[in-house]
Short mmCIF file of C-alpha atoms in Angstrom, two decimals:
data_model
loop_
_atom_site.label_atom_id
_atom_site.label_comp_id
_atom_site.label_asym_id
_atom_site.label_seq_id
_atom_site.Cartn_x
_atom_site.Cartn_y
_atom_site.Cartn_z
CA UNK A 1 2.69 -12.48 21.40
CA UNK A 2 1.36 -9.29 22.91
CA UNK A 3 -2.35 -9.28 23.73
CA UNK A 4 -4.56 -7.53 21.13
CA UNK A 5 -6.45 -5.83 23.97
CA UNK A 6 -3.22 -4.26 25.20
CA UNK A 7 -2.24 -3.21 21.66
CA UNK A 8 -5.57 -1.43 21.11
CA UNK A 9 -5.68 0.18 24.57
CA UNK A 10 -2.08 1.45 24.35
CA UNK A 11 -2.60 2.74 20.80
CA UNK A 12 -5.81 4.60 21.66
CA UNK A 13 -4.20 6.09 24.78
CA UNK A 14 -1.21 7.29 22.74
CA UNK A 15 -3.49 8.76 20.05
CA UNK A 16 -5.69 10.69 22.52
CA UNK A 17 -3.29 11.69 25.32
CA UNK A 18 -2.67 15.44 25.15
CA UNK A 19 -4.63 15.84 21.90
CA UNK A 20 -8.14 16.69 23.12
CA UNK A 21 -8.97 20.18 24.33
CA UNK A 22 -12.12 21.95 25.44
CA UNK A 23 -12.24 25.70 26.15
CA UNK A 24 -8.44 25.84 25.71
CA UNK A 25 -7.90 23.19 28.42
CA UNK A 26 -6.29 19.85 27.61
CA UNK A 27 -8.56 17.01 28.66
CA UNK A 28 -6.71 14.27 30.55
CA UNK A 29 -6.97 10.64 29.46
CA UNK A 30 -6.78 7.97 32.15
CA UNK A 31 -6.08 4.32 31.58
CA UNK A 32 -7.92 3.36 34.75
CA UNK A 33 -9.29 5.15 37.78
CA UNK A 34 -9.41 8.92 37.26
CA UNK A 35 -8.15 11.79 39.41
CA UNK A 36 -10.88 12.43 42.00
CA UNK A 37 -10.36 16.19 41.62
CA UNK A 38 -10.86 16.27 37.85
CA UNK A 39 -14.22 17.53 36.59
CA UNK A 40 -13.80 16.74 32.87
CA UNK A 41 -11.81 13.76 31.65
CA UNK A 42 -11.68 10.65 29.46
CA UNK A 43 -11.25 7.24 31.02
CA UNK A 44 -10.48 4.00 29.21
CA UNK A 45 -12.32 1.10 30.74
CA UNK A 46 -12.73 -2.55 29.80
CA UNK A 47 -11.43 -4.31 26.71
CA UNK A 48 -12.65 -7.57 25.20
CA UNK A 49 -11.26 -9.65 22.38
CA UNK A 50 -12.63 -12.41 20.17
CA UNK A 51 -10.51 -14.44 17.77
CA UNK A 52 -11.15 -13.68 14.10
CA UNK A 53 -8.20 -14.94 12.02
CA UNK A 54 -8.26 -15.38 8.26
CA UNK A 55 -5.82 -16.57 5.55
CA UNK A 56 -3.83 -13.33 5.66
CA UNK A 57 -3.07 -13.12 9.37
CA UNK A 58 -3.99 -13.66 12.99
CA UNK A 59 -6.91 -11.40 13.74
CA UNK A 60 -9.11 -10.34 16.61
CA UNK A 61 -12.31 -8.39 17.10
CA UNK A 62 -11.42 -6.10 19.98
CA UNK A 63 -13.74 -3.73 21.82
CA UNK A 64 -12.64 -0.90 24.10
CA UNK A 65 -15.02 1.07 26.28
CA UNK A 66 -14.18 4.77 26.63
CA UNK A 67 -16.04 7.19 28.85
CA UNK A 68 -16.16 10.98 28.77
CA UNK A 69 -17.04 12.22 32.26
CA UNK A 70 -18.14 15.76 33.04
CA UNK A 71 -18.96 16.89 36.58
CA UNK A 72 -21.04 20.07 36.44
CA UNK A 73 -21.98 22.65 39.06
CA UNK A 74 -25.35 23.67 37.72
CA UNK A 75 -27.75 22.55 35.02
CA UNK A 76 -26.76 19.58 32.93
CA UNK A 77 -25.48 20.27 29.41
CA UNK A 78 -24.06 17.95 26.77
CA UNK A 79 -21.98 20.59 24.99
CA UNK A 80 -18.60 19.57 26.44
CA UNK A 81 -19.12 15.83 26.02
CA UNK A 82 -20.36 16.28 22.44
CA UNK A 83 -17.37 18.45 21.54
CA UNK A 84 -14.89 16.01 23.09
CA UNK A 85 -16.61 13.05 21.42
CA UNK A 86 -16.35 14.71 17.99
CA UNK A 87 -12.64 15.47 18.54
CA UNK A 88 -12.00 11.88 19.64
CA UNK A 89 -13.72 10.45 16.59
CA UNK A 90 -11.67 12.66 14.25
CA UNK A 91 -8.52 11.14 15.76
CA UNK A 92 -9.65 7.52 16.10
CA UNK A 93 -11.86 6.80 13.09
CA UNK A 94 -10.47 6.59 9.57
CA UNK A 95 -11.94 8.94 6.99
CA UNK A 96 -11.32 9.89 3.38
CA UNK A 97 -8.46 12.20 4.40
CA UNK A 98 -7.01 10.43 7.46
CA UNK A 99 -6.14 6.83 8.30
CA UNK A 100 -7.19 7.12 11.96
CA UNK A 101 -4.81 6.11 14.73
CA UNK A 102 -1.93 3.69 14.24
CA UNK A 103 -1.14 0.47 16.06
CA UNK A 104 2.22 -0.89 17.17
CA UNK A 105 4.59 -2.32 14.55
CA UNK A 106 3.40 -5.67 13.25
CA UNK A 107 -0.29 -4.87 13.85
CA UNK A 108 -2.89 -3.33 11.55
CA UNK A 109 -6.42 -2.09 12.19
CA UNK A 110 -8.59 -3.13 9.26
CA UNK A 111 -11.91 -1.84 10.49
CA UNK A 112 -12.46 0.68 13.32
CA UNK A 113 -15.96 1.83 14.21
CA UNK A 114 -18.17 2.99 17.04
CA UNK A 115 -20.27 0.05 18.17
CA UNK A 116 -22.41 2.06 20.60
CA UNK A 117 -22.46 5.52 22.13
CA UNK A 118 -24.79 6.29 25.04
CA UNK A 119 -25.33 9.01 27.62
CA UNK A 120 -25.67 8.29 31.31
CA UNK A 121 -26.82 11.22 33.40
CA UNK A 122 -26.62 11.30 37.17
CA UNK A 123 -28.97 14.19 37.93
CA UNK A 124 -28.41 14.18 41.70
CA UNK A 125 -24.76 15.03 41.16
CA UNK A 126 -25.07 16.71 37.74
CA UNK A 127 -22.64 14.30 36.11
CA UNK A 128 -22.86 13.58 32.41
CA UNK A 129 -21.14 10.46 31.10
CA UNK A 130 -20.85 9.57 27.44
CA UNK A 131 -19.97 5.91 27.12
CA UNK A 132 -18.41 4.88 23.80
CA UNK A 133 -17.78 1.31 22.78
CA UNK A 134 -15.09 1.31 20.10
CA UNK A 135 -14.79 -1.86 18.04
CA UNK A 136 -11.78 -2.72 15.89
CA UNK A 137 -10.73 -5.66 13.76
CA UNK A 138 -6.98 -5.89 14.16
CA UNK A 139 -4.47 -8.29 12.61
CA UNK A 140 -0.99 -9.29 13.60
CA UNK A 141 1.32 -9.81 10.63
#
């Protein structure tokens, strides 16, 4: 059985990679340590999983921490991170018109939501980080 953490991480990476742009520039998504030369990017960090099976299938509560990082030359602004966050949520979260992202065959996301979303500002270096904790209940059928 493939780990539910890996299923979620791979699915989110596939959904976001090459799909997010800001000022006509595609924002890179990294599955680990980012390019030291990049000044605006998304990095996927830790994943956690807790067992949550029911009568219909083997389930897990899985969390994935995503971070939008923006190195800035001058005054700190949240415009880029807010725009990227909104684009990410349109892709990842289900809505009335869209199902959200898809998982690998044999897996289904029943509930996907943002658990927390916080800003971390490093004023000395003018770096803005938006840390998003995505939580999903996923089942293997």
